[in-house]
Coordinates of C-alpha atoms and ligand atoms in Angstrom, one line a residue:
X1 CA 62.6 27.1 -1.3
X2 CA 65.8 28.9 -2.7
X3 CA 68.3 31.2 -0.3
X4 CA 66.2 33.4 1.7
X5 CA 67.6 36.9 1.9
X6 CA 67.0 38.9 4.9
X7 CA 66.8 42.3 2.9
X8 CA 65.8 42.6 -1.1
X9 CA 65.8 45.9 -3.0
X10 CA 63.6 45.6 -6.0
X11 CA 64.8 47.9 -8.8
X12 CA 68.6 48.7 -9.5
X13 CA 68.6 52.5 -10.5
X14 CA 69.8 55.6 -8.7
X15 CA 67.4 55.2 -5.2
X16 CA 68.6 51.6 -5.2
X17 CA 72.5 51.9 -5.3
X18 CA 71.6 55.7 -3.1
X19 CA 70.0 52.9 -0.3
X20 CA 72.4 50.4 -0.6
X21 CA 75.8 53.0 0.1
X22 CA 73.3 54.3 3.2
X23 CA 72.6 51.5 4.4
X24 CA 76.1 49.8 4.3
X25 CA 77.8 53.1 6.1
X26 CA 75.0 52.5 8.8
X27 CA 76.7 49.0 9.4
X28 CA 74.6 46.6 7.2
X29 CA 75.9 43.3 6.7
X30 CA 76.8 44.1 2.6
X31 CA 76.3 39.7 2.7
X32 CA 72.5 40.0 4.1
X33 CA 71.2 42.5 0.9
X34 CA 70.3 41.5 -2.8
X35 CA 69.7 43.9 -5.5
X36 CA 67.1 43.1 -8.4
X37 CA 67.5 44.9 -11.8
X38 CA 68.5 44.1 -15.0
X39 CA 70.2 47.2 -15.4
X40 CA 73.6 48.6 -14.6
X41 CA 73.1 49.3 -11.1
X42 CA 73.1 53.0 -10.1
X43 CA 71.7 54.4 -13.1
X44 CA 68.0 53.9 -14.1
X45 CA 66.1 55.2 -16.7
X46 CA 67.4 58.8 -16.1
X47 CA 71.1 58.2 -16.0
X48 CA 71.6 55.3 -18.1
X49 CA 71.2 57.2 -21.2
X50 CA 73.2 57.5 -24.0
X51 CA 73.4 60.4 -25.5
X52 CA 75.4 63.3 -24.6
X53 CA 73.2 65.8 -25.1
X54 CA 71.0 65.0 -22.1
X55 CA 72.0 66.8 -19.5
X56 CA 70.7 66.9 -15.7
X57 CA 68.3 70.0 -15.2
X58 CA 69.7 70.9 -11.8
X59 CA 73.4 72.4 -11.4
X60 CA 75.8 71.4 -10.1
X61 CA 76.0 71.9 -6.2
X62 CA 71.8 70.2 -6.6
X63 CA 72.4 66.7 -6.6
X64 CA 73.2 65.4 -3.2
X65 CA 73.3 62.3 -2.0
X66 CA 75.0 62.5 1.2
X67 CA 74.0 65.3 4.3
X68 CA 76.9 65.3 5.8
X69 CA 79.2 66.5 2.6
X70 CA 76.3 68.4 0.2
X71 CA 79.2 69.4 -2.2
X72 CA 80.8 66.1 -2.7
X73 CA 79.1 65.5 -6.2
X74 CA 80.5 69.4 -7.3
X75 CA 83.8 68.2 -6.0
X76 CA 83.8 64.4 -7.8
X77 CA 82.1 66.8 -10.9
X78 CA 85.2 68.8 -11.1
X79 CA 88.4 66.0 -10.9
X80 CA 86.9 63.4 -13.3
X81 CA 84.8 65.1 -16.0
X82 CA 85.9 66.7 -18.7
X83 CA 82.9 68.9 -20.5
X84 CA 83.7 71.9 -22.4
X85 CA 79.9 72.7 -22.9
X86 CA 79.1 72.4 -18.8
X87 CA 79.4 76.2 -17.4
X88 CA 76.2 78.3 -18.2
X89 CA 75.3 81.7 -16.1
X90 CA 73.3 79.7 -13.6
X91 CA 76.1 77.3 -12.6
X92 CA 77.2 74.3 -14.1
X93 CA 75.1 71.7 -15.6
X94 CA 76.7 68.5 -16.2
X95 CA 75.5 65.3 -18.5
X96 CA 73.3 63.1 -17.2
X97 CA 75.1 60.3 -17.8
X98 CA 78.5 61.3 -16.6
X99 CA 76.3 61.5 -12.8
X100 CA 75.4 57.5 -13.6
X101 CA 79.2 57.5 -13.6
X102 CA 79.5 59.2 -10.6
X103 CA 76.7 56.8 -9.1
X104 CA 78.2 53.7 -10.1
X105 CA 81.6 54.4 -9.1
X106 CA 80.4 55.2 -5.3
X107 CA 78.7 52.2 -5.1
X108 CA 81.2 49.8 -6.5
X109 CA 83.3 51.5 -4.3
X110 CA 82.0 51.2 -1.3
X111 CA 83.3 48.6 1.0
X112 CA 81.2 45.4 1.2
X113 CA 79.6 45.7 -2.3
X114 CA 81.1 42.4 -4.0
X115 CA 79.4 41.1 -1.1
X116 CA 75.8 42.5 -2.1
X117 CA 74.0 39.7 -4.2
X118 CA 72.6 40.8 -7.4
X119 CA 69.9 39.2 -9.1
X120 CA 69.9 40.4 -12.6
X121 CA 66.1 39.9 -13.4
X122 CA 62.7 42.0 -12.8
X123 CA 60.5 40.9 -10.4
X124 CA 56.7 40.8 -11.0
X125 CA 55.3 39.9 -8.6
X126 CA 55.6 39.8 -4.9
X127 CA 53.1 37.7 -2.2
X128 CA 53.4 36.9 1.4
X129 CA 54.6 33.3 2.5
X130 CA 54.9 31.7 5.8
X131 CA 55.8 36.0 7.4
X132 CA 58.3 35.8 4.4
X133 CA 58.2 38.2 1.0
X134 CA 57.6 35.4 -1.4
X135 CA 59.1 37.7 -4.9
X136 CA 58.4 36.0 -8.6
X137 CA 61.1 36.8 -11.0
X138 CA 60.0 37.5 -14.8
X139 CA 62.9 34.8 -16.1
X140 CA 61.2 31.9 -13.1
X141 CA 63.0 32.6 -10.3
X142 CA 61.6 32.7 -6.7
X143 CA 63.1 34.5 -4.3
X144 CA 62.5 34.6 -0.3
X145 CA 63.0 37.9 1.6
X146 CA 62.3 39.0 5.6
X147 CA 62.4 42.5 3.9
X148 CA 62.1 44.4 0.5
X149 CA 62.4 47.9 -0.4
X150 CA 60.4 48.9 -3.8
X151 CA 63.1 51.3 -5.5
X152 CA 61.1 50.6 -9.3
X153 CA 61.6 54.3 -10.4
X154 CA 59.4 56.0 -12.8
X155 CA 57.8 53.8 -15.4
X156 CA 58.6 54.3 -18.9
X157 CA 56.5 56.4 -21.3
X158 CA 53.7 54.1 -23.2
X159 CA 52.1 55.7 -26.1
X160 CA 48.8 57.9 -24.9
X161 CA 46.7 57.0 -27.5
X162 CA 45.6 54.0 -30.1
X163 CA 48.1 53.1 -32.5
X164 CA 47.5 51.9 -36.2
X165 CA 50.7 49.8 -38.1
X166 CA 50.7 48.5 -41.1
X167 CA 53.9 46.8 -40.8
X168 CA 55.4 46.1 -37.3
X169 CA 59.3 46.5 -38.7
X170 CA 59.0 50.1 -39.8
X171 CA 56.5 51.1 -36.9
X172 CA 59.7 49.8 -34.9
X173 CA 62.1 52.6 -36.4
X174 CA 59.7 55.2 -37.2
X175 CA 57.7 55.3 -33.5
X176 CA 60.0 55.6 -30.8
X177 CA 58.0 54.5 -27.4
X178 CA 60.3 55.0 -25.2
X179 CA 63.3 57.8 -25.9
X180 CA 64.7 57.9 -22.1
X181 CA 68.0 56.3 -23.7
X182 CA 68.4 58.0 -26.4
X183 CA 69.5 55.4 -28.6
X184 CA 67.3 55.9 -31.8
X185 CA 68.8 59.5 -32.3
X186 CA 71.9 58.5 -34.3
X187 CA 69.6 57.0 -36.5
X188 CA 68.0 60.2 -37.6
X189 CA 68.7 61.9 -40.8
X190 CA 68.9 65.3 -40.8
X191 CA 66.1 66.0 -43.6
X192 CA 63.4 64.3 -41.6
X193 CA 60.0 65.7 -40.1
X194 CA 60.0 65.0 -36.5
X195 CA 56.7 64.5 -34.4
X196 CA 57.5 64.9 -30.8
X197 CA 54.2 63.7 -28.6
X198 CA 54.6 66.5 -25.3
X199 CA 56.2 69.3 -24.6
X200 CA 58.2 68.6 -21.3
X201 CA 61.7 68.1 -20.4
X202 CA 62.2 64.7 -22.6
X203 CA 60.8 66.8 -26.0
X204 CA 63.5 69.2 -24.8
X205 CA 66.5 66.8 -24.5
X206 CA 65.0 65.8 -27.9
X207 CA 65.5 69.1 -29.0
X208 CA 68.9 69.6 -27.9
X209 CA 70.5 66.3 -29.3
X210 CA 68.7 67.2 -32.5
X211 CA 70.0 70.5 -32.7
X212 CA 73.6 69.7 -31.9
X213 CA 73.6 66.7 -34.5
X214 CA 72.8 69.0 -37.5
X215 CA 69.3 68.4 -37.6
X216 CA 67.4 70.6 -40.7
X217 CA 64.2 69.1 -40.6
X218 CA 60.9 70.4 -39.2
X219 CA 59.7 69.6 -35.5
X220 CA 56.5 70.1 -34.5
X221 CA 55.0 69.5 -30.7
X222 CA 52.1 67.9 -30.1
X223 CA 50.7 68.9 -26.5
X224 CA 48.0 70.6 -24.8
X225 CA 50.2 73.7 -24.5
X226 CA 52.8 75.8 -26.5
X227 CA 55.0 76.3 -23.8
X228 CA 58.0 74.6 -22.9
X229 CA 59.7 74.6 -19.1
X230 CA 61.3 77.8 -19.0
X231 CA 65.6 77.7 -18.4
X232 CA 67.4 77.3 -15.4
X233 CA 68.1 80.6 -13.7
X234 CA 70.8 81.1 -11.1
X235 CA 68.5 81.3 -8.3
X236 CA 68.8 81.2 -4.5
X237 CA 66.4 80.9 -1.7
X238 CA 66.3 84.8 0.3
X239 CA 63.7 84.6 3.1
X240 CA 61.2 82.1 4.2
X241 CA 57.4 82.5 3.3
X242 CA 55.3 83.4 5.8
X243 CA 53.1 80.9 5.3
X244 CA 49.2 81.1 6.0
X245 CA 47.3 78.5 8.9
X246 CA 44.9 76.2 7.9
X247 CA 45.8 76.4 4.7
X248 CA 43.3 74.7 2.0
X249 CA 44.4 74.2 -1.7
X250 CA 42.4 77.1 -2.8
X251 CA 44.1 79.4 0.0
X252 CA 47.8 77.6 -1.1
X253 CA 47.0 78.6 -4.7
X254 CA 46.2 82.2 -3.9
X255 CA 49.2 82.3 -1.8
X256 CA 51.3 81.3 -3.7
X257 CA 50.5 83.5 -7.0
X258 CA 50.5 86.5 -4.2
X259 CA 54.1 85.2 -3.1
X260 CA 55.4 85.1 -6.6
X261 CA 56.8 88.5 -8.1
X262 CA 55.4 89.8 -11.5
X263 CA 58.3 88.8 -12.8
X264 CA 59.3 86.6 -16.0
X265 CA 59.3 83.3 -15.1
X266 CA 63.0 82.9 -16.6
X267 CA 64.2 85.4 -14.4
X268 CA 66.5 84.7 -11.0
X269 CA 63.7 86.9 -9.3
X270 CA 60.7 85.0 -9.9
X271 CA 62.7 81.7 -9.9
X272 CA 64.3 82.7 -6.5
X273 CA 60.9 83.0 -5.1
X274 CA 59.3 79.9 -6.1
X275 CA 62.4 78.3 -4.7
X276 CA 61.4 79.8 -1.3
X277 CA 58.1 78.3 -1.4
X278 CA 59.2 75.0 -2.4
X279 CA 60.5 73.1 0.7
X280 CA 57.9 73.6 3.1
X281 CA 55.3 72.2 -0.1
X282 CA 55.5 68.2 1.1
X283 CA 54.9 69.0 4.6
X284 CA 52.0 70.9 3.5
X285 CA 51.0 68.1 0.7
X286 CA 50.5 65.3 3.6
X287 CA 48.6 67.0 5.7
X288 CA 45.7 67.6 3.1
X289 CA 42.9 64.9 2.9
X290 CA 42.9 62.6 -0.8
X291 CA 40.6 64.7 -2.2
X292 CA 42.0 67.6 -1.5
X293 CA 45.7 66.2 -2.8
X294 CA 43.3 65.6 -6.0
X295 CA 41.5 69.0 -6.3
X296 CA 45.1 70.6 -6.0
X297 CA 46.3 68.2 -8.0
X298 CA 43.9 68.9 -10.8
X299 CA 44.5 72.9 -10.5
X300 CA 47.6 73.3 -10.1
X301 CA 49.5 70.1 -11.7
X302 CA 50.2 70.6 -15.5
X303 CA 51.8 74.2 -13.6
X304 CA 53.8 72.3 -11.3
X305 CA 54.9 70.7 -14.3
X306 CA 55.9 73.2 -16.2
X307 CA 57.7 75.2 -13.8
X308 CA 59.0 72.8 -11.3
X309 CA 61.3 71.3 -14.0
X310 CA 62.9 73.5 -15.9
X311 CA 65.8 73.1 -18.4
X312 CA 69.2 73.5 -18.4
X313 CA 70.8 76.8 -20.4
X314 CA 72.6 74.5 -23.1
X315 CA 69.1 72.7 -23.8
X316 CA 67.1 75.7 -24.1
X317 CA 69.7 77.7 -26.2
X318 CA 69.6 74.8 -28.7
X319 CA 65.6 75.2 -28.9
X320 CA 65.9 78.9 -29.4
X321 CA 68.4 78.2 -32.3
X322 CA 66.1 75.7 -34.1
X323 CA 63.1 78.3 -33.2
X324 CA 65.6 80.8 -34.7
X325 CA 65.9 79.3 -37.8
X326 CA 61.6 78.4 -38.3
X327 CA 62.3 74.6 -37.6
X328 CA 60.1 74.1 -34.7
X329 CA 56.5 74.6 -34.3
X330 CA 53.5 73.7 -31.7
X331 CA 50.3 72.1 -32.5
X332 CA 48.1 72.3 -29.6
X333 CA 45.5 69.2 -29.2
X334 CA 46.2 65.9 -27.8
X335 CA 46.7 63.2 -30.0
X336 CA 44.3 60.6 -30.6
X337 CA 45.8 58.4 -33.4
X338 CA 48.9 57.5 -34.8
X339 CA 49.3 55.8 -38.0
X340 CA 52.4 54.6 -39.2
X341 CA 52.0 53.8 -43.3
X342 CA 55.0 52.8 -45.1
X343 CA 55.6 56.9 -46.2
X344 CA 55.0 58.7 -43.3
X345 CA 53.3 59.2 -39.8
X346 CA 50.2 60.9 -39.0
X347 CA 49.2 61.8 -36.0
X348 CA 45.1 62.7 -35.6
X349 CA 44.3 65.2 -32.9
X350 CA 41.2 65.3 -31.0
X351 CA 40.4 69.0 -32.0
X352 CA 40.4 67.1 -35.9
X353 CA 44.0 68.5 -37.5
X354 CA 46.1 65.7 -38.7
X355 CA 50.0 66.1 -38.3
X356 CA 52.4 64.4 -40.6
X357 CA 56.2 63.2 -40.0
X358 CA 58.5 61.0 -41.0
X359 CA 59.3 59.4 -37.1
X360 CA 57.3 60.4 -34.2
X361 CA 58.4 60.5 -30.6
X362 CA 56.5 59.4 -27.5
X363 CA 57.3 62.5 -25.2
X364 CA 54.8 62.1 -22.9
X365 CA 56.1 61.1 -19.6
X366 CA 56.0 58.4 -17.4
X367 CA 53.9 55.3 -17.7
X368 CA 52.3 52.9 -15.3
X369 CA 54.1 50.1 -13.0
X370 CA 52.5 47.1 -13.5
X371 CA 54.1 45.5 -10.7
X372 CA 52.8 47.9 -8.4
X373 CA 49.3 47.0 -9.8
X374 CA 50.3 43.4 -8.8
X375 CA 50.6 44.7 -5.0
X376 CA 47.1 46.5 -5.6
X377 CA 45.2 42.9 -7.1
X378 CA 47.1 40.9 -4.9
X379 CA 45.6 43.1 -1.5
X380 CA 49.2 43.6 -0.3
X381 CA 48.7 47.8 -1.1
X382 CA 46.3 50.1 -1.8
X383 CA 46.4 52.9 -4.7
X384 CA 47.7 56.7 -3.7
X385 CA 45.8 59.6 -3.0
X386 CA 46.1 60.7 -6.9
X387 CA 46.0 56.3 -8.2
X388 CA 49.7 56.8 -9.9
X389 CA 51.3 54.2 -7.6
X390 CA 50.9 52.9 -4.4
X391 CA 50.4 54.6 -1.0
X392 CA 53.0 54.8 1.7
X393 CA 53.4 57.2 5.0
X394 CA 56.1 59.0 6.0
X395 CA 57.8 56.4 7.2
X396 CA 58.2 54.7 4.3
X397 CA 56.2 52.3 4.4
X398 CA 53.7 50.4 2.3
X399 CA 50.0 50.7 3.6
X400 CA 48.0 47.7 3.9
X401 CA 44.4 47.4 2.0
X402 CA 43.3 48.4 6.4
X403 CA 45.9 51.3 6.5
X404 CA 47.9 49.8 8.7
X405 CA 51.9 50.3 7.5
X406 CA 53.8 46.6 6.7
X407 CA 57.0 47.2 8.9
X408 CA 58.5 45.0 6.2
X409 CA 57.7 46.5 3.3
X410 CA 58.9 50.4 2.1
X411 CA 59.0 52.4 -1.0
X412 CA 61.1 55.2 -2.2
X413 CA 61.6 57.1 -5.3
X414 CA 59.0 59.0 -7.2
X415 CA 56.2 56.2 -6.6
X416 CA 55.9 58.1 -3.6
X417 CA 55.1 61.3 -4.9
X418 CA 51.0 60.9 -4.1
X419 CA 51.8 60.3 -0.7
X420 CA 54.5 62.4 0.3
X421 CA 54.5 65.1 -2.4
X422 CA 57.5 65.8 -4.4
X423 CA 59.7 63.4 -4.4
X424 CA 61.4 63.3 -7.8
X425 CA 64.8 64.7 -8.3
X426 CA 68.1 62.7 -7.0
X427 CA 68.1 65.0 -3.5
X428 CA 64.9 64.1 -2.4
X429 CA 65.7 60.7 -3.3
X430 CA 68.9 60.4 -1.5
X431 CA 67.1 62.1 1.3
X432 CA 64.7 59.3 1.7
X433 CA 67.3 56.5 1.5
X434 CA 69.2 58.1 4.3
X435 CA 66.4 58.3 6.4
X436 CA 65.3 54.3 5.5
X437 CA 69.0 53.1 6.0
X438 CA 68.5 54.9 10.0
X439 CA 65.2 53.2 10.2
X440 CA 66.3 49.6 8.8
X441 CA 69.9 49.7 11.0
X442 CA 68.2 51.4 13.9
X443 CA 71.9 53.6 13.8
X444 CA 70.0 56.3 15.8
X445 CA 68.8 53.6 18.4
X446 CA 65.1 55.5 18.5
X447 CA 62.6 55.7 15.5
X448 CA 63.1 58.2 13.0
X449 CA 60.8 61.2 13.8
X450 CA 60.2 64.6 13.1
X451 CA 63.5 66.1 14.6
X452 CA 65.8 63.8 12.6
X453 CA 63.8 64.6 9.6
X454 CA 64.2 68.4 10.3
X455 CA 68.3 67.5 10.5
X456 CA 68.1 66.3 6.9
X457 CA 65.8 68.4 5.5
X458 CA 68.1 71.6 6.4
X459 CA 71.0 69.8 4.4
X460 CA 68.1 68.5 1.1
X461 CA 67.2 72.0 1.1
X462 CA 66.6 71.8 -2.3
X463 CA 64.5 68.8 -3.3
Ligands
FAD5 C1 64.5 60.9 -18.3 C2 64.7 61.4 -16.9 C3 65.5 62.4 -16.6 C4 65.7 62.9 -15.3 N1 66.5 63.9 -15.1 C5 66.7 64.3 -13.8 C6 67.7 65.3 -13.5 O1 68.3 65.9 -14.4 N2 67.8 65.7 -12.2 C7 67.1 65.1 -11.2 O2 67.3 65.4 -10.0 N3 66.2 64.1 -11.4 C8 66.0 63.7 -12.7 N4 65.1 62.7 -13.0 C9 64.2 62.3 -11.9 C10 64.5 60.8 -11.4 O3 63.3 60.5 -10.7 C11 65.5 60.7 -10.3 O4 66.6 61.5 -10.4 C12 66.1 59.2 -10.1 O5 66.8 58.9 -11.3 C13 65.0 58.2 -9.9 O6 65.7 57.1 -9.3 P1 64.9 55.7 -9.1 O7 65.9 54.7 -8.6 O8 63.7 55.9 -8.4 O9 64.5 55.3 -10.6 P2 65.5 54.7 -11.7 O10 66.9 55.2 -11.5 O11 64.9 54.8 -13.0 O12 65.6 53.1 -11.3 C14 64.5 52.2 -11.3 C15 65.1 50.9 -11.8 O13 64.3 49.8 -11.4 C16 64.2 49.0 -12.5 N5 62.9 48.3 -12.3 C17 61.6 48.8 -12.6 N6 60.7 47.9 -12.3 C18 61.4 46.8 -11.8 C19 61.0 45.5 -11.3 N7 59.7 45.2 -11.2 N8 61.9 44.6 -10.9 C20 63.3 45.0 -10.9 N9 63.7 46.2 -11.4 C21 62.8 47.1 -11.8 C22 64.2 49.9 -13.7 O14 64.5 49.1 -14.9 C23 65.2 50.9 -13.3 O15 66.5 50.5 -13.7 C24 64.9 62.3 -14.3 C25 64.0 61.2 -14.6 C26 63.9 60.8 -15.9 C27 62.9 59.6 -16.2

């Protein structure tokens, strides 16, 4: 049996490093916590990315990661980056990758983090042993932990339909799988005919890096919509919603289109509004059975979507300059088919048109985590309400194939999202990792219950 470590975090992005900086102000022995990733810790498949045309879809005074000091990302924003594009008239949106920075320069400097032990591997696969988490590495290792925290993030995109090659090395530049990173753009000449599969946020940072890198080519969307997220107005929240009892999801529905003004969706009314309804929307989500988390789910989920995330001004100007000038267009249908020939791509969609490109990009959101799929075949977890990922309560943590909660065992991130509700941006993120590093420390010396949550929930206002 190799070292056993008394806490593990599994996954290295943004919840992990967010857990590790709570959890070592709470008083954590720094010596007694390992972090496994093969990434650069703090960053993740959203801030890892390369391009500088990505930027975060919140502004500025949005991402939080500490109660206490809300602003202290605006502040750290203002001194160290230097980004002539980042003021719009809703507030300041800022790359996504200059906020890795900003993540991985908070946890290296916090104090005790030479002394965190990092594991630079994936893990796939984790098992009990002796009252021990017995944790497979995919490179052979095995590690032994009293505790673990999943922190695995959203899976990357994995293409949506069948996929015909008839040669693996041009399928390899002309089908990009997954774009998070941006890498392939630089690649791209300016003539060529893009394919982008889905029309959400990624198509849109697609969009803007192609735009600002002299792109001349046509883009077409494939998706079951021609709409994209609309742009970030500079909304703020007004009054509280007076909020119905026993609310069902048809009542919540109604509600909430009664609630909303006839306003366009882009504007700071109509924006403001949804804004108001928004926190009280998890509290709501967890108290509905499963079926009716998937009835609303089925409803209202491709809106939630669309208007949940919207973009950030500079992203959506460079989309209206490309509609401007006829080079993009929608083809509504969801594809079926890709072929990749040695000439071009074509995509076949299930309503029979055929698309053709030159490169085609896999837009389409996130994919599934097959170690969390271990936990399910191995009994350790059972699936969430909506089957994306596993279930946890509002603790935290896991749930056992008899519902009982593993006090050893929690999740964060936007795994959670079936159980808890949203739980996807870096606040609500940040908010969960607080709460876990009072749970795990016991720095409130009494479980963490409804009134602490309260505390932090009037700082992550805006989740
Ligand atoms: C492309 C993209 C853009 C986004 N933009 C924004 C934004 O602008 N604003 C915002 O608030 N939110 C944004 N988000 C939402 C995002 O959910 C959170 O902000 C946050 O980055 C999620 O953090 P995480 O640690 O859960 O996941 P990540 O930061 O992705 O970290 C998970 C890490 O775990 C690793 N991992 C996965 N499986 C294993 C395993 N089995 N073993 C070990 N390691 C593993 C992964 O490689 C990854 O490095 C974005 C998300 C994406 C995907």
């Amino acid at each position: 049996m190799q070292d056993k470590n008394r806490l593990v975090i599994i996954g290295d992005g943004f919840a992990a490093a967010v857990t590790a900086i709570h959890l070592l102000r709470k008083g954590f022995a720094a010596d007694s916590l390992t972090i496994i990733g093969a990434g650069s810790l703090g960053k993740g498949n959203a801030y890892g990315c390369a391009s500088p045309f990505f930027r975060l879809n919140v502004r500025e005074d949005l991402p939080i990661v500490f109660s206490e000091d809300p602003l202290h990302f605006a502040r750290w924003a203002k001194a160290n980056i230097d980004d002539p594009e980042v003021k719009t008239s809703a507030g300041f949106f800022y790359r996504r990758a200059d906020f890795g920075r900003y993540i991985s320069e908070l946890i290296t400097a916090e104090e005790g983090f030479d002394q965190i032990q990092r594991i630079q591997s994936k893990v796939c696969a984790l098992n009990q042993a002796n009252g021990l988490w017995k944790l497979d590495t995919t490179d052979g290792r095995f590690i032994y932990a009293e505790k673990a925290i999943i922190a695995t993030g959203n899976s990357p995109p994995t293409w949506p339909c069948s996929i015909h090659t008839e040669n693996s090395e041009q399928a390899s530049t002309r089908m990009i799988e997954n774009p998070w990173a941006g890498h392939y753009l630089s690649s791209i000449s300016a003539e060529e005919r893009i394919v982008l599969l889905g029309g959400g946020l990624t198509a849109l940072d697609t969009i803007y890096a192609l735009a600002a890198q002299g792109h001349r080519g046509l883009i077409t969307i494939v998706g079951p919509r021609s709409l994209f997220p609309p742009t970030q107005a500079p909304w703020a929240r007004q009054k509280q919603p007076n909020w119905p009892d026993k609310l069902s999801p048809a009542k919540l529905v109604r509600f909430m289109r009664q609630y909303l003004p006839p306003a366009p969706t882009t504007s700071t009314e109509w924006q403001s509004a949804w804004e108001e309804l928004r926190p009280n929307l998890n509290t709501i989500w967890q108290e509905f059975t499963p079926h009716q988390r998937q009835s609303l789910f089925k409803r209202l989920g491709w809106a939630w979507s669309l208007y949940r995330f919207r973009a950030s001004p500079q992203t959506i100007k460079a989309y209206e300059q490309l509609k401007a000038n006829h080079q993009v267009q929608f083809a509504v249908g969801r594809a079926k088919q890709v072929e990749c020939s040695e000439s071009a791509i074509t995509v076949q969609l299930n309503n029979g048109k055929r698309i053709q490109g030159d490169r085609i990009i896999n837009c389409t959101g996130v994919g599934k985590d097959v170690f969390l799929n271990q936990l399910v075949t191995a009994a350790i977890a059972i699936p969430d309400p909506l089957g994306h990922a596993i279930a946890v309560n509002t603790n935290l943590n896991v749930l056992k194939p008899d519902q009982q909660a593993w006090n050893t065992l929690w999740m964060l991130g936007p795994a959670t999202m079936g159980s808890l509700g949203d739980v996807i941006a870096a606040s609500a993120i940040s908010k969960q990792a607080e709460q876990l590093a009072y749970q795990i420390t016991g720095a409130l010396n009494k479980p963490f219950g409804r009134e602490e949550e309260k505390a932090l929930n009037s700082t992550y206002l805006d989740l």
